[in-house]
Coordinates of C-alpha atoms in Angstrom, one line a residue:
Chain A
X1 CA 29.9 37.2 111.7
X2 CA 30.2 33.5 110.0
X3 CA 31.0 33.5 106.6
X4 CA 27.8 30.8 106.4
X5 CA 24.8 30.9 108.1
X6 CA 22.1 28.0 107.8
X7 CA 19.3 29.8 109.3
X8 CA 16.5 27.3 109.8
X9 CA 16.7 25.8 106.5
X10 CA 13.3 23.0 105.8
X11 CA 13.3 21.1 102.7
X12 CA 10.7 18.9 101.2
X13 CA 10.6 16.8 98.2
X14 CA 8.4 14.2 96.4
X15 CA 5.6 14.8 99.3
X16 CA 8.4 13.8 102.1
X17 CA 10.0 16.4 104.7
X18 CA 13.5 16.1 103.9
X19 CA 15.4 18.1 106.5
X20 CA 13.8 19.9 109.2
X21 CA 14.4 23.1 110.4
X22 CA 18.3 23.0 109.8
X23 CA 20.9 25.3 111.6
X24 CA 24.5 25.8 111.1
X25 CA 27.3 28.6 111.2
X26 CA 30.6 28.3 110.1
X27 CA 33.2 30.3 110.6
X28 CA 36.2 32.3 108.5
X29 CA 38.7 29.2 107.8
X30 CA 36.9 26.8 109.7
X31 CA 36.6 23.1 108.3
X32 CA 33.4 21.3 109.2
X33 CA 31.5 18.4 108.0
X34 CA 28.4 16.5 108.2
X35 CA 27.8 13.1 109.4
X36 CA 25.1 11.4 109.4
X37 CA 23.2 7.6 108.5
X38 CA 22.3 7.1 104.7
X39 CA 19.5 9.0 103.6
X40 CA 19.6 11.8 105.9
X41 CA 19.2 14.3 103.6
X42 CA 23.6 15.4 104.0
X43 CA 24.1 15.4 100.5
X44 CA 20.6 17.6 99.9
X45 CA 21.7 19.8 102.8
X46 CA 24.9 20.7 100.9
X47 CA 23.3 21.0 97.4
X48 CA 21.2 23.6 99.2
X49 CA 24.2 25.5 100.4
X50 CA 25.8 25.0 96.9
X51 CA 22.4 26.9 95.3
X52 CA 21.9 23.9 93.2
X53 CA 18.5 23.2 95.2
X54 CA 16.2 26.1 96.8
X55 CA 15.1 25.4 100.5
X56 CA 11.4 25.5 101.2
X57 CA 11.6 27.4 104.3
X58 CA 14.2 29.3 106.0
X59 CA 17.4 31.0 104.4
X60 CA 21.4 30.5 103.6
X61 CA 23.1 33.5 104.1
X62 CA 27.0 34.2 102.9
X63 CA 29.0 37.1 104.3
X64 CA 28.9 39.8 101.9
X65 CA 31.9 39.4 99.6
X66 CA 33.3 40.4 96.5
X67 CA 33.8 37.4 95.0
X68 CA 32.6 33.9 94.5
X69 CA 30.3 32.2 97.7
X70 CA 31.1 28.7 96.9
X71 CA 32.5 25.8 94.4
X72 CA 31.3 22.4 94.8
X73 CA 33.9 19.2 95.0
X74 CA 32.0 16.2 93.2
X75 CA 31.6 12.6 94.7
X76 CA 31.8 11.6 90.8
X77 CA 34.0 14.3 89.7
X78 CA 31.6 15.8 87.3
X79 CA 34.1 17.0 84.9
X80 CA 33.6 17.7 81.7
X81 CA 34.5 14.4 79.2
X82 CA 35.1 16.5 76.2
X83 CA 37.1 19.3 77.8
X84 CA 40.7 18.9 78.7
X85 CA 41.9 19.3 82.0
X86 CA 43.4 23.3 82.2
X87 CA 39.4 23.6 80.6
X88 CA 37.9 22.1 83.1
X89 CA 39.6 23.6 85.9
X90 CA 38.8 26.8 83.9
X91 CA 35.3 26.6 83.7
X92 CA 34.0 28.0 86.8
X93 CA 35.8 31.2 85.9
X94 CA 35.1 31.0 82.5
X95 CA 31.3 31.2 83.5
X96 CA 32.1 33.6 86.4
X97 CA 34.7 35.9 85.5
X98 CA 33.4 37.1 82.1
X99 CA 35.5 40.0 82.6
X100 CA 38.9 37.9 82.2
X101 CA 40.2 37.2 79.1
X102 CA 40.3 34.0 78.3
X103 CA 44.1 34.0 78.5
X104 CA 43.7 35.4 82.1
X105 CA 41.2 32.8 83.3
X106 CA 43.7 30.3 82.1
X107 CA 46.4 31.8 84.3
X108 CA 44.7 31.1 87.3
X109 CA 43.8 28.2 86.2
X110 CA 47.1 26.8 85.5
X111 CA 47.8 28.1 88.9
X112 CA 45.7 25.8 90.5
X113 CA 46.5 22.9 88.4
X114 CA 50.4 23.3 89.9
X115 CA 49.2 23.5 93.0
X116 CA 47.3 20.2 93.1
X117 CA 50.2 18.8 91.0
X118 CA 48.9 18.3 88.1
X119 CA 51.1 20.4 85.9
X120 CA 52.0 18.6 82.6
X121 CA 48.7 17.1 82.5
X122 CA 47.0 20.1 81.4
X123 CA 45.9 19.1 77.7
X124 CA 45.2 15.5 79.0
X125 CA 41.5 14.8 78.9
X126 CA 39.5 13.3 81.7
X127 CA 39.6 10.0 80.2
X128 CA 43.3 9.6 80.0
X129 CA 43.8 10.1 83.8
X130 CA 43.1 8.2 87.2
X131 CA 40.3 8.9 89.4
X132 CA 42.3 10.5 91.5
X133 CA 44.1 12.4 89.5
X134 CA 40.2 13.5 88.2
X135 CA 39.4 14.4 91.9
X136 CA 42.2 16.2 91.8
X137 CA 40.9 18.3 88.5
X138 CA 37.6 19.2 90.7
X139 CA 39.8 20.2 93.5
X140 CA 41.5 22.5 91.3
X141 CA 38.2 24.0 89.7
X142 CA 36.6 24.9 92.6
X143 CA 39.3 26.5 94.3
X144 CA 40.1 28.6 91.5
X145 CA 37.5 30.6 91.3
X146 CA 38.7 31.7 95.2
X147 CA 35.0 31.0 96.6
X148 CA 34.5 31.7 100.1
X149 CA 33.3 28.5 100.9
X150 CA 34.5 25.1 100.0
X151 CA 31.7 22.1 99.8
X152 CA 33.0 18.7 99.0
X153 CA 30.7 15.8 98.7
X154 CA 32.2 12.8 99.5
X155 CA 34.8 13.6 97.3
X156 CA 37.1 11.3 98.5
X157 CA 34.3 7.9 97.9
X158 CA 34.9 7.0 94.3
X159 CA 38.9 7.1 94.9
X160 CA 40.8 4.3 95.9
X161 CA 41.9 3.8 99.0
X162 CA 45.4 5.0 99.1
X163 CA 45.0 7.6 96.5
X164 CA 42.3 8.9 98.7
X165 CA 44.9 8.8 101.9
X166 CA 47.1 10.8 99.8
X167 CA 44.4 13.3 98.8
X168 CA 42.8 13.9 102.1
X169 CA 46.2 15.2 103.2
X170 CA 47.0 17.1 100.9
X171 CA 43.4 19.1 100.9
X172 CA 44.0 20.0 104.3
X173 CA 47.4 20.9 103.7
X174 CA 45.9 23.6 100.1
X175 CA 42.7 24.5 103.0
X176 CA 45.4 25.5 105.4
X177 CA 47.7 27.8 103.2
X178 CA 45.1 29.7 101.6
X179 CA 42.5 29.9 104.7
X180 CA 39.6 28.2 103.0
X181 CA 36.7 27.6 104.4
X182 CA 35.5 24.1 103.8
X183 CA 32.3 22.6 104.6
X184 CA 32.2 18.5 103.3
X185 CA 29.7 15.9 103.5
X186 CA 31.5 12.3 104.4
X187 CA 30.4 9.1 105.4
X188 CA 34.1 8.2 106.3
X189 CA 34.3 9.3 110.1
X190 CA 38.5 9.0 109.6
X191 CA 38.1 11.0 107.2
X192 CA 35.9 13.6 109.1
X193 CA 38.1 13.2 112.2
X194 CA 41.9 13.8 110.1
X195 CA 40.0 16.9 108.1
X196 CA 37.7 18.9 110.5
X197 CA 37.8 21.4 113.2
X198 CA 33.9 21.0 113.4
X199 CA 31.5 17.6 113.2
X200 CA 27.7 18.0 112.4
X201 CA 25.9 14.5 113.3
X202 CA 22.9 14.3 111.5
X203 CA 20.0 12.4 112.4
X204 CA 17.2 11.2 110.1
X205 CA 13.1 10.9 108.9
X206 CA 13.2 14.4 108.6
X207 CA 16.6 15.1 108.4
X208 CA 17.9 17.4 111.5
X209 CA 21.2 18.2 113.1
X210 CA 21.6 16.2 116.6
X211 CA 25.3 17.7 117.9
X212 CA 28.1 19.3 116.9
X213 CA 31.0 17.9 117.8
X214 CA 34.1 20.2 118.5
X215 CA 37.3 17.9 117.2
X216 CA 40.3 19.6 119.8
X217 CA 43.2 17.5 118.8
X218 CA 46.4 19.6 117.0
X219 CA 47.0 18.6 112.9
X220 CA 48.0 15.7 111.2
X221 CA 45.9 13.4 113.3
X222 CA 45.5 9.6 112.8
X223 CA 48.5 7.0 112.8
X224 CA 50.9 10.4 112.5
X225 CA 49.8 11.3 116.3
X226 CA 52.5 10.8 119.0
X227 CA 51.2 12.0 122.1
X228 CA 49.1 9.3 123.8
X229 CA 46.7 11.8 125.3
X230 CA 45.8 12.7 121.4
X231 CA 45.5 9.0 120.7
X232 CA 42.6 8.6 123.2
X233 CA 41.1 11.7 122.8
X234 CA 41.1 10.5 119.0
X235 CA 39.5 7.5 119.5
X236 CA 36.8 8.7 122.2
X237 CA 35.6 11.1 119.5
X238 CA 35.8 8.5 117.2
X239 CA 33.4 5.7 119.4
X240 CA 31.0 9.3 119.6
X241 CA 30.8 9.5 116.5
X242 CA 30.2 5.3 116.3
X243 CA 27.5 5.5 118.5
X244 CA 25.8 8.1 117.2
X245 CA 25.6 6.3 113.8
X246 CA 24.4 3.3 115.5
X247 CA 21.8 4.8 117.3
X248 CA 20.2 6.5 114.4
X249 CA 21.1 3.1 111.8
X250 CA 18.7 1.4 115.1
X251 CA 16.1 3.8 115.1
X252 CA 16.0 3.8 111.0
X253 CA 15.7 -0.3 111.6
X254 CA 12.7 0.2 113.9
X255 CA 10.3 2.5 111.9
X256 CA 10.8 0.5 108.7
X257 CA 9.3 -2.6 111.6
X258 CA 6.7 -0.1 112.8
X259 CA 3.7 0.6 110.5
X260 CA 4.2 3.8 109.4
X261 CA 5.9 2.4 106.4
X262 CA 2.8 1.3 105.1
X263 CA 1.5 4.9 105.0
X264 CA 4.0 5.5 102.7
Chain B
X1 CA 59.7 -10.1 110.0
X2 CA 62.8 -11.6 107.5
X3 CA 62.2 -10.8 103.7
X4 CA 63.3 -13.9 101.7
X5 CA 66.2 -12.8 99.3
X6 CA 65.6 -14.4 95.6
X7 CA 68.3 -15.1 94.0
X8 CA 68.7 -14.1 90.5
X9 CA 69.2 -16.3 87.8
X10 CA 70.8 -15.5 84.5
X11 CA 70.0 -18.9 82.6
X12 CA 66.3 -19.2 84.7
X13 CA 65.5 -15.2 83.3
X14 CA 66.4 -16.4 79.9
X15 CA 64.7 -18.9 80.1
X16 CA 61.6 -17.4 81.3
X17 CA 62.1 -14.9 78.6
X18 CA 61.7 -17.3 75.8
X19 CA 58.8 -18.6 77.6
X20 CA 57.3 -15.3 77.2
X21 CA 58.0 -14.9 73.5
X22 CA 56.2 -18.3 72.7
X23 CA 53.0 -16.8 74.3
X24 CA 53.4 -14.5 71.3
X25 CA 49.9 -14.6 69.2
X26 CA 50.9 -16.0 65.6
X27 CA 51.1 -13.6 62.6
X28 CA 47.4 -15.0 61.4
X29 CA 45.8 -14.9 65.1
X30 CA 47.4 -11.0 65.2
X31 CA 45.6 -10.1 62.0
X32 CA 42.6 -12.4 61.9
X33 CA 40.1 -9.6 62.5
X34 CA 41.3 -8.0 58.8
X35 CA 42.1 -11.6 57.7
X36 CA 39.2 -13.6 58.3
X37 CA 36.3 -11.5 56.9
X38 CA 38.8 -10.9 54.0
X39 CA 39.3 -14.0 53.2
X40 CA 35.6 -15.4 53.6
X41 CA 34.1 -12.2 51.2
X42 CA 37.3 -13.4 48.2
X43 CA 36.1 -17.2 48.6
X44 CA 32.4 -16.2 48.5
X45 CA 32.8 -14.0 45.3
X46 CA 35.7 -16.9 43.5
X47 CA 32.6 -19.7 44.3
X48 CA 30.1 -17.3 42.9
X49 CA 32.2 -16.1 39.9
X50 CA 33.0 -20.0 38.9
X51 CA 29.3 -21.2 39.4
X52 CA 28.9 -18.3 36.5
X53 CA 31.7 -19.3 34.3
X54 CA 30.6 -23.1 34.4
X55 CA 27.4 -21.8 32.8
X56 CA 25.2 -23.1 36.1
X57 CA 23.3 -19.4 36.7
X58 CA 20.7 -18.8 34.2
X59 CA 21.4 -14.8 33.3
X60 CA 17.8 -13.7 33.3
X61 CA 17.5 -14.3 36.7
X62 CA 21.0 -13.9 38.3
X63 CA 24.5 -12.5 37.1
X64 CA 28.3 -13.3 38.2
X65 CA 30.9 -11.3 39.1
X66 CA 32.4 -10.6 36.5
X67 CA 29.2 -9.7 34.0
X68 CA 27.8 -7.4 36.6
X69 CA 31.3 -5.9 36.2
X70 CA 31.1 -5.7 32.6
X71 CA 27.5 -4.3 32.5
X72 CA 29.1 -1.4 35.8
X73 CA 31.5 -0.2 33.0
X74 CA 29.2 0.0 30.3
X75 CA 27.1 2.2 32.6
X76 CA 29.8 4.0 34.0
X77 CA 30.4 5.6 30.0
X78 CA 27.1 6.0 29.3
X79 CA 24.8 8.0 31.7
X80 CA 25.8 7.0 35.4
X81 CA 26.9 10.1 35.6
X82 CA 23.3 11.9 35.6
X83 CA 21.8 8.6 37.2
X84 CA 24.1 9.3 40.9
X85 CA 23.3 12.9 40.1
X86 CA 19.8 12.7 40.2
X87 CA 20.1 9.9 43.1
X88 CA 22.4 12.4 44.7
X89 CA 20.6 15.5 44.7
X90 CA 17.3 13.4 46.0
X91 CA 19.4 12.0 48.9
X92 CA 21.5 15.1 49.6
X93 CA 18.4 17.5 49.9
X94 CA 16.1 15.0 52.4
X95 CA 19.0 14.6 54.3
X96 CA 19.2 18.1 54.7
X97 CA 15.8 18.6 55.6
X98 CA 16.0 15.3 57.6
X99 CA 19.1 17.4 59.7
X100 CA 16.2 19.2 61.0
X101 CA 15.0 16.2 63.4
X102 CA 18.5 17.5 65.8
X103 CA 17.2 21.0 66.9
X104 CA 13.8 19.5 66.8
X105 CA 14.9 16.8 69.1
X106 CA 16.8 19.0 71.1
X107 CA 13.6 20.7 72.2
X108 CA 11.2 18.0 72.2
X109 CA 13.8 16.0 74.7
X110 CA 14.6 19.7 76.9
X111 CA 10.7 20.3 77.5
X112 CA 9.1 17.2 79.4
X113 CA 5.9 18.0 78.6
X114 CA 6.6 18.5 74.7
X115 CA 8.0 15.0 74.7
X116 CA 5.3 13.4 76.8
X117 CA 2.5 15.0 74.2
X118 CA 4.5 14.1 71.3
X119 CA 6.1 10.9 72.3
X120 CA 2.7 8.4 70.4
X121 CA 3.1 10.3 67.1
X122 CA 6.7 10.7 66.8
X123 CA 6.1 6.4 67.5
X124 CA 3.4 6.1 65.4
X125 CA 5.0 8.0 62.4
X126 CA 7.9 6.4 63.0
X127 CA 6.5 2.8 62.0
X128 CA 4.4 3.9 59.1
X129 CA 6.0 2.3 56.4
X130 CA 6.9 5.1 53.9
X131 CA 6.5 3.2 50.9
X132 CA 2.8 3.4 50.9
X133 CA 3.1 7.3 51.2
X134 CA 5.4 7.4 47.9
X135 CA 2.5 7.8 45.6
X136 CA 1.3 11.1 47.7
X137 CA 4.4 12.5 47.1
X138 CA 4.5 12.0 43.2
X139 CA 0.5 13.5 43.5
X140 CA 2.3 16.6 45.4
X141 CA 5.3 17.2 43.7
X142 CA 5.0 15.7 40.4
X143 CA 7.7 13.0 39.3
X144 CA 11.0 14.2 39.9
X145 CA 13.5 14.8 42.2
X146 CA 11.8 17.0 44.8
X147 CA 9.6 13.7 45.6
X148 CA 12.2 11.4 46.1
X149 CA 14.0 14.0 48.2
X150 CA 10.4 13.9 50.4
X151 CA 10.3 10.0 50.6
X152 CA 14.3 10.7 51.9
X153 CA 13.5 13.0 54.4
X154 CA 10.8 11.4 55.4
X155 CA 12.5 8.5 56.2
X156 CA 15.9 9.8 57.7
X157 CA 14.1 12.4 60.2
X158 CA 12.6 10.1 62.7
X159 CA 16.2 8.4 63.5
X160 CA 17.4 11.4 64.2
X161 CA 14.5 12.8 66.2
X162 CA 14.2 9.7 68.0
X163 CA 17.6 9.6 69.1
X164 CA 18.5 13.3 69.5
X165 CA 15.2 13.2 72.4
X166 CA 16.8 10.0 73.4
X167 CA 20.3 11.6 73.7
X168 CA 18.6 14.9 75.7
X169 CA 16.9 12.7 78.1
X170 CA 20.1 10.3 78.7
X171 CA 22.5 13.5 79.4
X172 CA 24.3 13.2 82.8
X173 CA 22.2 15.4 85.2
X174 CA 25.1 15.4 87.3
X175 CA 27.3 17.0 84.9
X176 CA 24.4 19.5 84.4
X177 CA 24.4 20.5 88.2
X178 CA 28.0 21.1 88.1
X179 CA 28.0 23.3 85.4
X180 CA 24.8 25.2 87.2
X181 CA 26.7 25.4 90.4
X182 CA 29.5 26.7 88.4
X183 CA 28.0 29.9 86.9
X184 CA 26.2 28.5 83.7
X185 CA 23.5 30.0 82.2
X186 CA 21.1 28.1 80.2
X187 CA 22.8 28.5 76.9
X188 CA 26.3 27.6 78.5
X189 CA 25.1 24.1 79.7
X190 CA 23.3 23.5 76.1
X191 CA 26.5 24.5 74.6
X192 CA 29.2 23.1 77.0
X193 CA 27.0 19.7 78.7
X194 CA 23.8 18.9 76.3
X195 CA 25.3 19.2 73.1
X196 CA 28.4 17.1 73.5
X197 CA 26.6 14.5 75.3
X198 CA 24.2 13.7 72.5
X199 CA 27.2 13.7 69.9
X200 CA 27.2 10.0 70.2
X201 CA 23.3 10.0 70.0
X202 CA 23.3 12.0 66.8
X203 CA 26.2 9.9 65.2
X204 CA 23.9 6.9 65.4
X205 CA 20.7 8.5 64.4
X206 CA 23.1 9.6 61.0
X207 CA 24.0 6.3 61.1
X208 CA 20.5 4.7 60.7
X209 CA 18.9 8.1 58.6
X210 CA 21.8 7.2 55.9
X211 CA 20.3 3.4 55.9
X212 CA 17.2 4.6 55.4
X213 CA 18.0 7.5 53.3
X214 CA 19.2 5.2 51.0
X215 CA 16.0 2.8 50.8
X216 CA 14.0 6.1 50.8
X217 CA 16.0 7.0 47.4
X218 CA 15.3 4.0 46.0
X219 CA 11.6 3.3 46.8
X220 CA 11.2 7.0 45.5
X221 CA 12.8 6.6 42.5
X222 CA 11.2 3.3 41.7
X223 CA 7.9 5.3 41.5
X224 CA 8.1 8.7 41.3
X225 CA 11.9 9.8 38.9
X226 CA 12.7 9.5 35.5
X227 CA 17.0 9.2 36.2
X228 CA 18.6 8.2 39.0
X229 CA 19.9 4.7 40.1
X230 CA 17.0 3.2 41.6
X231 CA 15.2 4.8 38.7
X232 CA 17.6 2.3 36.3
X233 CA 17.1 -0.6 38.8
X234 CA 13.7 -0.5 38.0
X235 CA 14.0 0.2 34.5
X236 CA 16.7 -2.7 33.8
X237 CA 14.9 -5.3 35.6
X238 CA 11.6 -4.7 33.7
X239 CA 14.1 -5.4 30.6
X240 CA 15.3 -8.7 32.0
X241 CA 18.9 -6.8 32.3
X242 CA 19.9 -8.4 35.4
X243 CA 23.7 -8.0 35.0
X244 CA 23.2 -3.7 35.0
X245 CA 20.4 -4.2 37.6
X246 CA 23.0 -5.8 40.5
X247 CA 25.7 -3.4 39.4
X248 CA 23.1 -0.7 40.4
X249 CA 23.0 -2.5 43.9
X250 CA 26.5 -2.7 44.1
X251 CA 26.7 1.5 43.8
X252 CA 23.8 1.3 46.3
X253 CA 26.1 -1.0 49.1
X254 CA 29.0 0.5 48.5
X255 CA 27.8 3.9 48.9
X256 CA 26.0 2.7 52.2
X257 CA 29.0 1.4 53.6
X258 CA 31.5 3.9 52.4
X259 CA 29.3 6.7 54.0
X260 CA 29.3 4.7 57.7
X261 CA 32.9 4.3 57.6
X262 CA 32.8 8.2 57.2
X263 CA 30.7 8.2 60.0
X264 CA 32.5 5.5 62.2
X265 CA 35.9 8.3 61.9
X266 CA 33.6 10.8 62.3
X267 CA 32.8 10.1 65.4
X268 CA 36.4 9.0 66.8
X269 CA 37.3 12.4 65.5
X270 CA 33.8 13.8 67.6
X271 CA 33.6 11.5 70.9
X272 CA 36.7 10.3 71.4
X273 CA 35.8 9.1 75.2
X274 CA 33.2 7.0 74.0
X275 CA 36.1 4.5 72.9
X276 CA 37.4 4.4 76.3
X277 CA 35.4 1.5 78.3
X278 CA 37.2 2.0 81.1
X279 CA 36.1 4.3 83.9
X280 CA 38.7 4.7 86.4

C-alpha cells in the first residue's frame, strides 16, 4: 500500500473551486513533486496533505504508523524568531513527543542539527544566520520528528542561488540515507528533475492533475551526468515539462481574454 | 582562458593602506550622535541661565536655571518626599489596572467578531479627552489618590488595548501554521507564536500608556488630590511661585524619560530581532 493516498481530494475557497477531484499515491521512499502554473492550487494541495487545510470532498489517507505522518519544509522558513536554533529544530517534538523529556527531545534534536551541519550553531538565533543556513534549521525540524512523509514547499525559493544548489543536493543525499518519503511543491523544473523519482503536472481553474511523469535517469543528474543517453533523456523530460507549463500559462492567457472574467 | 597575474606591490599596498586610514571618520563625526544633542541642550540651558543672571526674565512669570534649582532643593527637604509618593501611588496603581488592556487585547484581537463589534468604542473612547471626565472621578471617589489613579488608568489602558489587538491581528499567520502543522495546541501557539510577536506591540503601547500616564497624574491631581506633584504645580503657580512650579516639571520630564529609557533596554533585553533590519 502507499504510504499517501490522495483519494479524490476537492477543495473550494472564497466561492472559487480550487482543485478538483485530486488523485495521487506515493510510495514507501519515493520522491515526487508537483508542478504546475501559478495559481494552481500546488501549494493548497500540499497544505491539505500537511492537515493545515481540511478538503471539502474526498479524503488523505497515511499508512497506519506509529509515529509522525508528516513535517512541513517552509518556503519562508517559518522558524521561530525568538527561539534559538537546537529550539526550533526541537519544537515539533516538543509538541509531539510529550512523552520525552525535554533533555531527550534535545537529543534528537541535536542529531538532526549535525546532520544538516549545523552543529556549533545551536544557540544561534534565527536572526544571526543566512537564509540558507535557516532553510537548513526547517530541514532539520521536520525530519526530526521521523514523519513518514516529507512536504517541502518551495523550500529552496527564498535561498540564493548557489546556497540553494548546495541544499538541493544535500536533501537528496539526507532523503536517500534515511528512506524518506518526500513529496515537494516547486516551480523550479531543475530542481524537480535533480530531486524526483515522480513529476505531478498540474493544470489550472480548478486545479487538477494532468500527468505524471516517471523521471528514469540514475542519481546525481544535471551537469554531474556523463552518459549522453542521460543527457537527452534529461533534457526531453525537461522540454515535457516546458511545454506543459506553456500550454497551461496559454490557456490561463485566454480565459482572462474570454468573458468569464467578468463573472467573477 | 589566461588569468592576468597582478603583481604585488609593497610600496603601492602601503600606500593604499594609508589611503584607507584617511577615510577614517574624525573623532567628532564618530561621536556626533552623543555629541551633538549634548552639546545643543548645554548651550540652550548656558543662554537660558545668562538671560536670568542679566536680570532680563521677570520671575513671576519665568525662572532660570539655576533658581528652579534652588527652589528643587528646598523642596527636596521639605515634603517632596510625600508629594512623589502620592504621585507615585496614583501612577503605580492605574498603571496596574491600565496592564489590564494586554489580556484584554489579546482576546479582542483573537476573536474577529469581538474586535469588529468593539472596534468604534474602543476608537471612540480612545479620543475622549479624559480631562473633562476628571471631575466624575473626584464625584466617585472623593479627592484623593484613588481618583487620580482612575484618571491614570483611564488614560494608559487604551494604548495598550489598542496596540495589543493591533499586535494580535499583525502576528505572522505563517508562523502560526507551522507551529499548527507541528503539533500545537491552541495554548502552545498563544504561548510559543502570539505572545512573542506582540512583545514589540506591547513595549510601545507601555511606551505611550507611560506618556499618558503621566498627563493623567497631573490633570488628576490638578483637580481632584491634596499632595502630590501636580497637586504642588497647581498650588505653586496660584502663589506666583514659578521657580518651585518648573522644578515640579523638571521631576515630571525626567521621570518620563528615565522611565522610556527603561523601556527602550527593556525591549533589547525582550525582542532582540526587532534590532536586526536585515532579513537574509
Amino acid at each position: 500500500m502507499a504510504v499517501l493516498e490522495v483519494d479524490d481530494i476537492s477543495f473550494a475557497y472564497g466561492g472559487h473551486l480550487v482543485l478538483r477531484e485530486i488523485n495521487m499515491q506515493v510510495e514507501r521512499g519515493e520522491f515526487v513533486s508537483i508542478i504546475g502554473p501559478s495559481g494552481c492550487g500546488k501549494s493548497t494541495l500540499l497544505a491539505l496533505i500537511a492537515g493545515m487545510r481540511t478538503a471539502v470532498v474526498g479524503n488523505i489517507n497515511f499508512e497506519a504508523g506509529s509515529g509522525t505522518q508528516r513535517a512541513v519544509v517552509f518556503q519562508d522558513f517559518a522558524l521561530l524568531p525568538w527561539k534559538n536554533v537546537l529550539a526550533n529544530v526541537s519544537m515539533g517534538l516538543a509538541y509531539q513527543r510529550r512523552d520525552l523529556s525535554r533533555r531527550e527531545r534535545e537529543e534528537i534534536a541535536r542529531k538532526y542539527i549535525d546532520l544538516v551541519g549545523l552543529r556549533g550553531f545551536e544557540k544561534k538565533f534565527p536572526y544571526q544566520i543566512s537564509g540558507g543556513m535557516r532553510q537548513r534549521v526547517g530541514i532539520a525540524r521536520a525530519l526530526a520528528v521521523e514523519p513518514e512523509v516529507l512536504l517541502l514547499d518551495e523550500p529552496f525559493a527564498s535561498i540564493d542561488a548557489q546556497n540553494a544548489e548546495i541544499l538541493r543536493k544535500e536533501l537528496r543525499d539526507l532523503v536517500n540515507e534515511q528512506g524518506r518519503t518526500a513529496v515537494m511543491v516547486t516551480h523550479n523544473l531543475d530542481e524537480a528533475l535533480y530531486l524526483s523519482d515522480r513529476i505531478l503536472l498540474m493544470g489550472t481553474r480548478p486545479g487538477c492533475v494532468r500527468e505524471d511523469v516517471v523521471v528514469d535517469l540514475p542519481h546525481p543528474r544535471g551537469p554531474e551526468m556523463q552518459n549522453p543517453a542521460d543527457q537527452r533523456r534529461y533534457q526531453e523530460l525537461r522540454s515535457r515539462l516546458w511545454e506543459h507549463l506553456i500550454q497551461e500559462v496559454a490557456k490561463e492567457k485566454e480565459w482572462m481574454n474570454s468573458d468569464q472574467v467578468e463573472r467573477i | 582562458m589566461t588569468t592576468q597575474q597582478i603583481p604585488a606591490r609593497e610600496a603601492e599596498g602601503n600606500h593604499l593602506a594609508a589611503i584607507a586610514v584617511a577615510t577614517r571618520p574624525s573623532w567628532f563625526a564618530r561621536h556626533e550622535k552623543t555629541l551633538l544633542p549634548l552639546l545643543t541642550a548645554i548651550a540652550v540651558i548656558a543662554a537660558w541661565e545668562a538671560f536670568g543672571q542679566a536680570g532680563m526674565i521677570n520671575p513671576l512669570y519665568f525662572s532660570y536655571p539655576s533658581a528652579i534649582a534652588e527652589a528643587f532643593a528646598g523642596w527636596a527637604v521639605a515634603g517632596m518626599g510625600a508629594d512623589l509618593l502620592a504621585s507615585g501611588k496614583a501612577f503605580g496603581i492605574g498603571l496596574a489596572v491600565a496592564l489590564l488592556g494586554i489580556p484584554l487585547g489579546m482576546l479582542i484581537g483573537s476573536v474577529r467578531r469581538l474586535d469588529l463589534a468593539l472596534d468604534p468604542i474602543i476608537n471612540g473612547l480612545y479620543s475622549t479627552p479624559m480631562v473633562a471626565l476628571t471631575p466624575l472621578f473626584v464625584i466617585i471617589f472623593g479627592l484623593g489618590i484613588p481618583a487620580t489613579a482612575a484618571v491614570v488608568a483611564l488614560m494608559a489602558i487604551f494604548p495598550l488595548l489598542i496596540l495589543t489587538i493591533e499586535g494580535i491581528k499583525t502576528v505572522d499567520a505563517s508562523l502560526i501554521r507551522a507551529a499548527r502543522s507541528f503539533g500545537a495546541k491552541k495554548v502552545d501557539v498563544y504561548r510559543d507564536v502570539m505572545f512573542p510577536s506582540i512583545v514589540p506591540f506591547i513595549v510601545s503601547g507601555l511606551r505611550l500608556a507611560i506618556g499618558r500616564g503621566i498627563i493623567g497624574v497631573v490633570i488628576g491631581e490638578f483637580i481632584g488630590a491634596v499632595a502630590g506633584i501636580g497637586y504642588q504645580i497647581r498650588a505653586d503657580a496660584g502663589v506666583f511661585n514659578t521657580p518651585k512650579y518648573l522644578a515640579g516639571i523638571v521631576i515630571l520630564v525626567a521621570v518620563s524619560v528615565g522611565l522610556n529609557v527603561l523601556l527602550r533596554a527593556l525591549e533589547r533585553w525582550l525582542a532582540p530581532w526587532r534590532f536586526v533590519d536585515d532579513h537574509n
